[in-house]
């Protein structure tokens, strides 16, 4: 085909799909290309897991706690991914000028964020898997899965809801400038605590746990723990079925919310001239 | 045939006024703006009442399909603001802008598949991706089939002499190569209207020439494609553009072909004079002399350059007298053809460089 021939272009769902794949690509390729992630994103979480494992062993906590901690350590990868590669990512995209190009292109911003989510889910899933494997081997964790299908369903619903939340907060970050970094930082540690990454949330005050449940990882992790370890059910916050239903509700709310908020924020940013980093 | 005849007459009768005044005109034009304005709200220190900055006022522009149109103006003139509005990234404060026939504010989804934009010095894409991968990614966002995208990437990189860099990580590219990659991104999606904002910013002479040659070649091969570029390089606008709009302080001061713009000065005579430092003499003092139309002044290490636009040759005598009277020596004197720079000086009253240092001082 000659360079001057008109270029056929897809639109509609094909364009949507192409955009998702296009944006997921750098995430996935980046994982393979820059192996330094292995050190920072596997070694460091394993280190915090180790700290909790030693404490639990020292105070003679039941073995199931060790499994809880390893799973929590693996799940932190997803929270970090939401904070640093979904929400505040929008700030970096704005700085490099990518955001303007995304908006100017005929795709929807929703497709871009979905691409980011899929890419992030894939690469983070790999990290979480490695952390789980390393933790399991290192600390001798024994899993006893009561229902694989249910476990898979809980995990997937948790991820959909979590990345839905990530897409929603990403649209809020559309309007932020340098302060974006602080907000992401602010959300990191408190959520580790409130969502019970290193202990069952049943040990928290009911209302704190209920409040933290709007972060899908809280209930998702609780349900996964109940399904993965013997004696896990006794430490569960709510029955698995209830948690599953709430997660499904969160999925709907966050995805619809993300779509609406994205449209609103884009229009607002165009009106106020905040799609590009102002020069002074 | 028999049926068709009255229908056509009736239709054209009915639609004639509408066609004439409205839709058809817009569709024929690549860009059309009417009384377009943009005001920025400046968020200053607290409590202080919000200040406003008028970046564009009353812009009326028509760019035909197939035109290579230039926006020429100093820093802060409003060029980027205008491009942002035309590329649906910024809402107009008032007025209308249409691109490829569609209103940018009301129907951005119709405009976006038809346009693309590249800005000078942009750092788009992802550094860990190769040149090919970055370009491929952006092609996906426009729905170009993957295979075709790769084919075009190869062809375009060849033209800008970057084939050997196809698999270089884009973070490893030099400024010039990076900019060429960005330019290829713009042409890759075969836009009906392409916007280039300072495409040669920060490039060396050779790379700028590559970019200009590429743009020229593209326009020759694609007669129905439109290109709008902004620049503050006079030569670039002069050499490249079919028509140029000179813009300053958010307003279009003149809009015509470079030749026509310069023809306005044809009867004037233009001298470039290098002199010893001015010893406090104001260039305005020279403008007061009979027959002197405009004088711009630019200090140059240990000397000064005066650009004189004279209504007639004879006026040179009084200029020389005034200078020698102030003990200023003439180091070099050249008579030359009018350039777009002179057109700018004639319209604005000072050179673009002077406009820029003034703009910087007042707005920072
Ligand atoms: N986001 C913004 N908020 C407030 N003022 C702005 C904003 N963007 C631009 N301006 C102001 O609007 C005016 C026009 O800016 P613009 O960027 O359009 O100029 P330009 O012609 O592109 O200049 P340059 O040659 O420096 O790129 C300037 O005074 C600038 O300071
Ligand atoms: Mg600019």
mmCIF file of C-alpha atoms and ligand atoms in Angstrom, chain A residues 279, chain B residues 74-81 83 119 197-198 201 230 232, ligand 2:
data_model
loop_
_atom_site.group_PDB
_atom_site.id
_atom_site.type_symbol
_atom_site.label_atom_id
_atom_site.label_comp_id
_atom_site.label_asym_id
_atom_site.label_seq_id
_atom_site.Cartn_x
_atom_site.Cartn_y
_atom_site.Cartn_z
ATOM 1 C CA UNK A 279 3.676 26.052 32.034
ATOM 2 C CA UNK B 74 5.971 35.558 19.266
ATOM 3 C CA UNK B 75 5.887 33.704 22.612
ATOM 4 C CA UNK B 76 2.568 34.122 24.336
ATOM 5 C CA UNK B 77 0.772 35.205 21.161
ATOM 6 C CA UNK B 78 -1.862 32.515 21.650
ATOM 7 C CA UNK B 79 -0.761 29.984 19.034
ATOM 8 C CA UNK B 80 -0.834 26.962 21.318
ATOM 9 C CA UNK B 81 -4.119 28.087 22.840
ATOM 10 C CA UNK B 83 -4.321 24.766 18.517
ATOM 11 C CA UNK B 119 3.975 19.623 19.484
ATOM 12 C CA UNK B 197 2.836 23.184 17.115
ATOM 13 C CA UNK B 198 6.395 24.427 16.658
ATOM 14 C CA UNK B 201 11.538 23.656 18.190
ATOM 15 C CA UNK B 230 2.683 27.313 14.303
ATOM 16 C CA UNK B 232 8.024 31.712 15.529
HETATM 17 MG MG1 LIG C 2 3.090 27.582 22.062
#
